[in-house]
Each structure stands twice: as structure tokens, then as C-alpha cells.
Amino acid sequence: MLDLNQLRKDLEPLVQGLAKRGVQFDTERFQQLEARRKAVQVETETLQAERNALAKRIGQLKSKGEDASEALAQSQQIPVRLKQLEQDLSQVQAELSSWFATIPNLPHESVPVGESEEDNVEVRRWIPGPKDDQGKPAHITFEPRDHVDLGEQFGLDFEAARKLAGARFMVLRGPLARLHRALAQFMLDTQVEEHGYTECYTPYIVNASTLYGTGQLPKFKDDMFWVTKGGQDNEPADPAESKPEDLYLISTSEISLTGMVRDEILAGDALPMRLTAHSPCFRSEAGSGGRDTRGVIRQHQFDKVEMVQIVHPEQSYEALESMVGHAEHVLQALELPYRVVQLCTGDMGFSAAKTYDLEVWLPAQDTFREISSVSNCEAFQARRLQARFRADSKARPEFVHTLNGSGLAVGRALVAVLENHQQEDGSVIVPKVLRPYMGGLERLVPAK
């Protein structure tokens, strides 16, 4: 969430920053709400002062044995009005909070201005083998097969998944299931052993407060799977209990990893926190518009190894660059060509102030496709989460900065390994770093 106090001091940077993201801020509405808030607060302060003055006067009158009934009558009316003002203030603040919960983060000054992915800026690319005259990978000299044709030879089964759950799910069997597991384990081990992340296992179901804090709610509610318990409407068993929060399947373990610092004041020396987790992710893909219906690219359920850092505000942009390097390291170890792209203002995620995408080369599509997105959210999530730190025991609490990124998406990595390491005879070379996880297997060979 944006800093309301800062906006009250200087609104123009907010208006200009949101305009770069294609969002028109309703200045008139904000000023009207602020005028209501100020009027309520001024009247409240005036009545409180009047109440104190009347209390003093009543005491003086009584001490002199004089009639205090008129002053008492006046003082008895004040609490009624103060209660009404309290409700009015609560209403204004709720309207402001509800509105600001739908407003995205401001872009960092270094983010290129643009409207869509067409305006993103390539930062660098890593091509380990030969290139064509356009700088694209040219290591495959035959007509490449796509991951669906390749995968079906080794245990990829969409028909079984459709019978179990419907479209956009998959079943993996045998060597392909093991390759999928090997990728996840390798990624997790790399982030823990080489990059210093703490491995975590977190719930796959979270409450609405956690999703609000990380920015998925309310904006992306329709893109998530909701959870009900026992087929009931989630009503409490005991009428005296409050109704429990709605529950959702996580769309990324960023939600649970970042959410662990909700309502916390961390010690300064606890930063930076580096957390990682391997988890399934669930997305309804309500806004996908029918894209990538073939294959594994866009599924309702997929696995991801997530990286999250909770850092001191002065260190967050250094942390962003290092996290991009952590994701790149995995791609290079898997010998997968890729490029790094800086997203423009119109293509960034809701909570992000600056984002890099890593796009892996897919030969059958003759293009680069996203496999990791690494973002600095600055204090945007921290304000919603009330996640703070103290530099020392006497310092005032400050909001932390939060960062997240894929290290990597396992299903898309599986796609990239199949397509980039395919051989003309239909076999697939297993990258060297994965062979220890595959029992020493060097190649996937189609059954004859």
C-alpha cells in the first residue's frame, strides 16, 4: 500500500508515478475524502477541548456551591456527538483504505515507461552455444519438436489429468516425473547451499489477511482458488465465535514466505532474511484469455522454487540484482539459453516497484518465454503486512523492504530442458547437474 502520510504532504509524485503505469489517480476524490477526515478531526479536537473546559467549570461551580446543571447538560451532549464523529472518521478511513488497496505500487525512477511487454527492455542474454544472425540460439540443427511431443514419450499424460481434474492439469509418470523432481531438488539445493537461503516448508492454504498483505487481494481474487471446509459455508460451529476468514490455495509461496513477517517488528540484525521454498502453486488463470492452452506453459497447478528476501530499505536494490543473479545461476547450470528483460511501467506486477523477467529459449516456439520474475516491492507489501524492524533497541520501527522471485518455475524448466536438450533421434540429454538426482541417468530414451 502507498504511504498515505507522504501523499498528504505531496500528492503530485503519486499522480505522476501512477500515470506512468497507465493509472489515472482521482485527485478530486482524494481531496474530498481528506477534507472530510480533517473536518471530523477538527470538530473532534474542538469538542474534546470543550469537554475538558466544561469539566473544569463544573468542578469550580460545585466547589462554590453554585448551580452546575446547565454546564452538566452541555457536557452530557458531547459524548453523543464524539461517538458519531468516531464512526464518521472510521467510515472515511475505511473508504480510503479500501480504495488504496486497489492502487498499485509506484515505479522506481529507473523503470522504463511503457504500455505493454512490447516496451520492455532487454538487459542481456546468455547463449552458451552457436547463434544465428539475429542473436538467437542455433544449437539445434534439425526441426525441433515441442515439449508435448517429446514429453509424451517419457510419461507426460494430459488425458489422465483431464479425467481427474479437467483441463490445464498434467500427470507425469516414470522418468519425466523423476526429472521434474530432480529439477525442484536441484533448484532448492542451489538456493540453500550456494546462495544462503533458509529452506522453508509453509502452508499451501492461507487466509485472506495474508493475501491482502502481499497484494493478491482484493485485486486478484478471481485468479485464485478458494477453499471451503467440509462442504460447509465456513460458518463457525459456536455462534459466539467470529466467522473465520476465507481461505485460498496459494498462487506462489511468495505469499506464505513473505506473510510470515506480518505484524512483526524484527531486530535490525535479523536482516537480511533470505527464504526459499518448493511448493505447488494454484492459479485459476481467469485473466489468461485462453493463452498457452497446449502443453505445460500455463497450468492451474504447477511447482515453483521461490526466493524471498526481507531487507533493510537501503539494501533492497542491491538485493534485487543479486536475486536476478541467483536465478540466472540455475539457468546457466542447466545450460539453458536465456535473456534478462527489465519490465516497463505498464507490464509490472501490482506490488512491484521494479521487476526483471528471465526468459528462457524455447526452440519449438522460436522465442524466449518467461521462467522467472524477480521484483523489489520496496515497502508496499510491508505497509499492508505491518512488517517492520528496529535498527537498534532505541530506534523507531521502520518498514522493511520485500523482494521475491522464482528460482525457478519447475514446469517451465522441464519444458526448456526437453526442448533445448533434445536430440534428432527423439532422446533428451539430461543436464550434468541433474544426473546425481536421476541416479546417474545421462539420457532419456523413448521406449521402442
XYZ file of C-alpha atoms in Angstrom:
448
model
C 0.000 0.000 0.000
C 1.167 3.522 -0.722
C 2.206 5.818 2.130
C -0.863 7.911 2.963
C 1.068 10.308 5.173
C 3.540 11.025 2.392
C 0.700 11.559 -0.077
C -0.881 14.122 2.229
C 2.354 16.096 2.157
C 2.955 15.877 -1.606
C 0.360 14.358 -3.912
C 1.930 15.196 -7.280
C 4.640 12.473 -7.325
C 1.901 9.883 -6.745
C -0.190 11.214 -9.629
C 2.811 11.281 -11.963
C 4.077 7.859 -10.881
C 0.710 6.172 -11.381
C 0.300 7.881 -14.753
C 3.468 6.094 -15.878
C 1.689 2.841 -15.063
C -1.377 3.894 -17.026
C -3.408 4.555 -13.857
C -5.326 7.823 -13.545
C -5.496 8.846 -9.914
C -8.746 10.510 -8.844
C -7.304 13.608 -7.184
C -10.716 15.176 -6.583
C -11.975 12.097 -4.717
C -8.853 12.015 -2.574
C -9.142 15.689 -1.692
C -12.835 15.295 -0.797
C -12.089 12.354 1.499
C -9.204 14.231 3.077
C -11.410 17.284 3.609
C -13.998 15.086 5.375
C -11.301 13.493 7.515
C -9.827 16.829 8.531
C -13.249 18.313 9.324
C -14.072 15.354 11.570
C -10.739 15.578 13.350
C -11.022 19.352 13.854
C -14.530 19.042 15.306
C -13.403 16.145 17.494
C -10.499 18.139 18.890
C -12.783 21.168 19.457
C -15.341 19.068 21.347
C -12.654 17.385 23.434
C -11.322 20.786 24.438
C -14.853 21.968 25.212
C -15.478 18.826 27.309
C -12.344 19.499 29.327
C -13.293 23.140 29.837
C -16.803 22.183 30.962
C -15.437 19.592 33.385
C -13.229 22.256 34.909
C -16.118 24.733 35.099
C -18.438 22.158 36.701
C -15.817 21.459 39.331
C -15.439 25.154 40.094
C -19.204 25.710 40.319
C -19.672 22.759 42.649
C -16.796 23.830 44.863
C -18.536 27.190 45.293
C -21.915 25.572 45.938
C -23.367 27.117 42.774
C -25.794 25.586 40.251
C -23.896 23.458 37.674
C -26.958 21.909 35.940
C -26.624 23.927 32.722
C -22.933 23.018 32.326
C -23.732 19.370 33.160
C -26.429 19.291 30.461
C -23.993 20.698 27.924
C -21.284 18.193 28.876
C -23.689 15.251 28.547
C -24.344 16.067 24.886
C -20.666 15.958 23.940
C -20.056 12.166 24.248
C -23.010 11.501 21.920
C -21.515 13.737 19.246
C -17.993 12.365 19.802
C -19.312 8.838 19.262
C -20.874 9.922 15.981
C -17.640 11.614 14.904
C -15.702 8.481 15.758
C -17.974 6.498 13.446
C -17.638 9.154 10.731
C -13.840 9.034 10.951
C -13.861 5.251 10.839
C -16.027 5.364 7.723
C -13.719 7.816 5.931
C -10.621 5.846 6.846
C -12.244 2.599 5.710
C -13.130 4.186 2.362
C -9.556 5.443 1.943
C -8.089 2.061 2.877
C -10.447 0.160 0.586
C -9.624 2.461 -2.309
C -5.875 2.444 -1.759
C -5.868 -1.345 -1.542
C -6.659 -1.335 -5.284
C -3.901 1.113 -6.277
C -0.597 -0.403 -7.485
C 2.883 0.451 -6.299
C 4.780 3.417 -7.705
C 7.513 2.518 -10.226
C 11.143 3.160 -9.360
C 12.668 6.052 -11.286
C 14.869 3.642 -13.277
C 11.900 1.700 -14.714
C 11.332 2.395 -18.439
C 7.966 3.964 -19.247
C 5.775 1.847 -21.495
C 2.327 0.360 -22.014
C 2.907 -3.375 -22.571
C 5.525 -6.135 -22.884
C 6.428 -4.653 -26.266
C 8.073 -1.787 -24.368
C 10.198 -3.964 -22.073
C 13.951 -3.539 -22.356
C 16.387 -6.400 -22.847
C 19.316 -6.070 -20.436
C 21.453 -9.052 -21.503
C 21.249 -12.547 -22.897
C 23.245 -15.714 -22.255
C 23.673 -18.074 -25.196
C 26.117 -20.911 -24.435
C 26.245 -22.337 -27.977
C 26.102 -21.093 -31.570
C 23.878 -18.153 -32.539
C 22.148 -17.145 -35.738
C 22.477 -13.731 -37.373
C 19.709 -12.387 -35.087
C 21.498 -13.426 -31.912
C 19.139 -16.348 -31.272
C 20.362 -19.774 -30.145
C 21.195 -22.035 -33.090
C 22.358 -25.194 -31.334
C 19.536 -27.324 -32.787
C 20.208 -28.041 -36.480
C 17.077 -30.136 -37.155
C 13.349 -29.351 -36.939
C 12.747 -29.171 -33.163
C 9.817 -30.981 -31.576
C 7.806 -29.228 -28.893
C 7.712 -30.363 -25.264
C 4.337 -32.073 -25.642
C 5.518 -34.401 -28.416
C 8.763 -35.036 -26.555
C 7.168 -35.419 -23.138
C 4.529 -37.921 -24.196
C 7.370 -40.355 -24.932
C 8.551 -40.179 -21.326
C 5.375 -40.018 -19.229
C 3.519 -36.738 -19.892
C -0.220 -37.514 -19.800
C -2.892 -34.852 -20.209
C -5.761 -37.301 -20.736
C -5.329 -38.866 -17.292
C -5.187 -35.397 -15.746
C -8.327 -34.324 -17.587
C -10.167 -37.344 -16.208
C -9.017 -36.488 -12.692
C -9.411 -32.707 -12.617
C -10.196 -31.229 -16.034
C -8.202 -29.093 -18.453
C -4.884 -27.426 -17.634
C -3.597 -30.137 -15.345
C -0.981 -32.797 -16.068
C 0.105 -36.222 -14.914
C 3.790 -37.141 -15.054
C 4.989 -40.728 -14.888
C 8.294 -42.550 -14.752
C 11.416 -40.725 -15.991
C 9.591 -37.434 -16.595
C 8.196 -37.378 -13.054
C 11.698 -38.049 -11.764
C 13.163 -35.283 -13.963
C 10.561 -32.863 -12.614
C 11.501 -33.816 -9.043
C 15.208 -33.575 -9.875
C 14.782 -30.028 -11.160
C 12.982 -28.921 -7.993
C 15.564 -30.537 -5.712
C 18.483 -29.089 -7.664
C 16.984 -25.596 -7.580
C 16.255 -25.795 -3.872
C 19.720 -27.133 -3.044
C 21.325 -24.385 -5.149
C 19.457 -21.573 -3.394
C 20.201 -23.012 0.057
C 23.774 -24.249 -0.329
C 25.189 -21.676 -2.751
C 23.116 -18.543 -2.176
C 22.428 -18.704 1.546
C 18.647 -19.014 1.634
C 16.875 -20.752 4.506
C 14.692 -23.605 3.298
C 11.087 -23.414 4.489
C 8.006 -25.575 4.314
C 4.847 -23.490 4.578
C 1.064 -23.973 4.261
C -0.396 -24.261 0.774
C -3.637 -22.770 2.119
C -3.595 -19.232 3.540
C -6.097 -16.761 4.948
C -7.365 -13.572 3.370
C -5.278 -11.310 5.632
C -2.078 -12.850 4.315
C -3.204 -12.400 0.707
C -4.217 -8.808 1.381
C -0.795 -8.158 2.879
C 1.116 -9.432 -0.135
C -1.194 -7.696 -2.623
C -3.166 -10.581 -4.143
C -6.389 -9.388 -2.544
C -8.618 -7.721 -3.398
C -7.394 -7.167 -6.970
C -6.667 -10.772 -7.999
C -9.417 -12.615 -6.138
C -10.865 -14.101 -9.324
C -7.475 -15.545 -10.284
C -7.307 -17.675 -7.136
C -8.845 -20.933 -5.979
C -10.973 -20.523 -2.847
C -11.166 -23.276 -0.260
C -14.208 -24.494 1.672
C -14.085 -26.939 4.550
C -16.337 -29.979 4.749
C -18.655 -28.622 2.072
C -19.930 -26.014 4.502
C -20.145 -22.267 4.070
C -17.370 -21.750 6.616
C -19.739 -20.692 9.410
C -18.345 -21.077 12.948
C -19.590 -24.085 14.930
C -20.081 -21.896 18.012
C -22.302 -18.823 17.387
C -20.207 -16.939 19.957
C -17.122 -17.309 17.745
C -16.372 -14.823 14.986
C -16.706 -16.068 11.422
C -13.329 -17.358 10.203
C -11.542 -15.743 7.286
C -11.885 -17.066 3.754
C -9.129 -19.471 2.784
C -7.304 -19.763 -0.543
C -4.800 -22.046 -2.240
C -1.523 -20.169 -2.733
C -0.653 -18.944 -6.227
C 3.019 -18.751 -5.189
C 4.929 -19.464 -1.984
C 5.954 -15.793 -2.017
C 2.625 -15.345 -0.221
C 3.427 -17.624 2.696
C 7.134 -16.772 2.913
C 6.557 -13.007 2.932
C 3.443 -13.359 5.071
C 5.452 -14.865 7.921
C 6.661 -11.373 8.895
C 3.133 -9.939 9.084
C 2.622 -7.866 12.256
C 6.262 -8.409 13.256
C 8.893 -5.922 14.442
C 12.216 -7.528 13.571
C 15.559 -6.790 15.158
C 17.876 -4.911 12.845
C 20.487 -7.647 12.994
C 17.888 -10.185 11.781
C 18.088 -8.580 8.343
C 18.518 -9.566 5.628
C 16.276 -12.622 5.717
C 16.659 -14.985 2.758
C 13.892 -17.573 2.496
C 13.149 -20.233 -0.113
C 10.514 -22.916 -0.560
C 9.447 -25.501 -3.101
C 5.681 -25.641 -3.371
C 2.813 -26.313 -5.718
C 1.098 -23.152 -6.954
C -2.560 -22.867 -7.926
C -3.966 -20.308 -10.361
C -7.383 -20.203 -11.971
C -5.923 -18.232 -14.903
C -9.126 -16.197 -15.074
C -7.320 -13.424 -16.937
C -5.214 -15.544 -19.279
C -7.592 -15.163 -22.199
C -7.099 -18.688 -23.499
C -3.337 -18.333 -23.966
C -0.993 -21.330 -23.971
C -3.728 -23.943 -23.936
C -1.333 -26.542 -25.366
C 1.166 -28.101 -23.033
C 2.678 -27.217 -19.677
C 3.308 -23.480 -20.022
C 0.105 -22.291 -18.324
C -1.406 -24.744 -15.844
C -3.860 -24.478 -12.951
C -1.343 -26.367 -10.785
C 2.419 -26.100 -11.154
C 5.531 -26.217 -8.976
C 7.951 -23.415 -8.239
C 11.011 -22.804 -6.110
C 10.537 -19.317 -4.697
C 13.098 -16.841 -3.359
C 12.071 -14.135 -0.873
C 14.256 -11.540 0.820
C 13.261 -9.237 3.693
C 15.854 -6.469 3.837
C 16.833 -3.042 5.134
C 15.437 -0.356 2.783
C 18.921 0.868 1.874
C 19.899 -2.598 0.642
C 16.884 -3.597 -1.421
C 18.163 -2.658 -4.871
C 21.454 -4.407 -4.272
C 19.404 -7.417 -3.161
C 17.309 -7.228 -6.348
C 20.363 -7.523 -8.574
C 21.742 -10.416 -6.511
C 18.429 -12.300 -6.732
C 18.424 -11.978 -10.509
C 21.905 -13.498 -10.434
C 20.661 -16.358 -8.246
C 18.001 -17.254 -10.821
C 20.488 -16.870 -13.691
C 22.876 -19.262 -11.978
C 20.271 -22.036 -12.145
C 19.640 -21.469 -15.859
C 23.338 -21.461 -16.643
C 23.896 -24.670 -14.664
C 21.109 -26.292 -16.718
C 22.783 -24.994 -19.915
C 19.620 -23.195 -20.999
C 19.861 -20.072 -23.207
C 18.011 -17.106 -21.728
C 17.747 -13.351 -21.632
C 17.112 -10.825 -18.840
C 14.440 -8.205 -19.515
C 13.555 -5.160 -17.446
C 9.798 -4.684 -17.388
C 8.315 -1.337 -18.307
C 5.839 0.535 -16.127
C 2.818 -0.888 -17.944
C 3.871 -4.533 -17.633
C 4.922 -4.740 -13.978
C 3.005 -6.633 -11.310
C 0.687 -4.850 -8.882
C 3.074 -4.782 -5.890
C 6.348 -4.247 -7.751
C 8.435 -1.076 -7.880
C 10.942 -2.684 -10.273
C 10.962 -6.077 -11.991
C 13.296 -8.178 -14.097
C 11.996 -11.153 -16.051
C 14.231 -14.039 -17.038
C 13.061 -15.566 -20.305
C 14.291 -18.998 -21.370
C 14.676 -20.008 -25.013
C 12.107 -22.495 -26.357
C 13.265 -23.831 -29.754
C 9.874 -25.187 -30.838
C 8.284 -21.761 -30.314
C 11.326 -19.930 -31.700
C 11.092 -17.416 -28.876
C 12.046 -16.585 -25.305
C 9.410 -17.271 -22.628
C 9.274 -16.115 -19.006
C 10.623 -18.611 -16.465
C 11.333 -16.248 -13.563
C 10.170 -12.830 -12.455
C 12.186 -11.020 -9.763
C 10.728 -7.911 -8.114
C 11.528 -5.326 -5.481
C 8.282 -4.276 -3.805
C 10.064 -1.729 -1.570
C 7.766 -1.007 1.446
C 4.500 -1.567 -0.472
C 3.810 -5.051 0.917
C 5.351 -4.198 4.300
C 2.794 -1.428 4.913
C -0.065 -3.812 4.181
C 1.566 -6.505 6.330
C 2.723 -4.109 9.070
C 6.159 -5.722 8.765
C 8.784 -3.538 10.429
C 12.245 -3.556 12.004
C 14.211 -1.577 14.579
C 17.754 -0.590 13.678
C 18.516 -0.766 17.422
C 16.586 -1.053 20.679
C 16.010 2.717 20.906
C 15.115 3.335 17.256
C 11.587 3.837 15.949
C 10.224 0.929 13.895
C 10.632 1.275 10.122
C 9.031 -0.716 7.321
C 11.199 -3.405 5.779
C 11.563 -3.842 2.020
C 10.370 -7.115 0.500
C 11.614 -8.851 -2.639
C 10.516 -12.013 -4.380
C 11.469 -14.074 -7.395
C 11.220 -17.505 -8.957
C 14.265 -19.643 -8.650
C 12.727 -21.191 -10.910
C 9.303 -22.290 -12.200
C 9.785 -26.072 -12.291
C 7.309 -26.941 -15.046
C 8.685 -24.351 -17.426
C 12.204 -25.500 -16.634
C 11.096 -29.022 -17.554
C 9.781 -27.685 -20.869
C 13.050 -25.857 -21.522
C 15.214 -28.886 -20.706
C 13.186 -31.142 -23.013
C 13.250 -28.713 -25.928
C 16.820 -27.423 -25.625
C 18.466 -30.776 -24.901
C 16.501 -32.841 -27.418
C 18.352 -34.936 -29.959
C 17.363 -35.749 -33.514
C 16.537 -39.357 -32.564
C 13.939 -38.151 -30.019
C 16.085 -38.675 -26.941
C 16.860 -35.900 -24.437
C 20.236 -35.313 -22.801
C 19.976 -34.900 -19.021
C 21.979 -31.830 -17.894
C 25.058 -32.832 -15.914
C 23.926 -31.071 -12.731
C 20.731 -33.157 -12.672
C 22.332 -36.560 -13.120
C 23.073 -37.100 -9.402
C 19.321 -36.603 -8.776
C 18.490 -39.034 -11.597
C 20.544 -41.988 -10.365
C 23.302 -41.158 -12.845
C 20.970 -41.261 -15.872
C 22.530 -39.324 -18.771
C 19.768 -39.504 -21.365
C 16.028 -40.018 -21.642
C 15.405 -42.529 -24.421
C 11.972 -43.223 -25.937
C 10.672 -46.714 -25.368
C 10.831 -48.814 -28.549
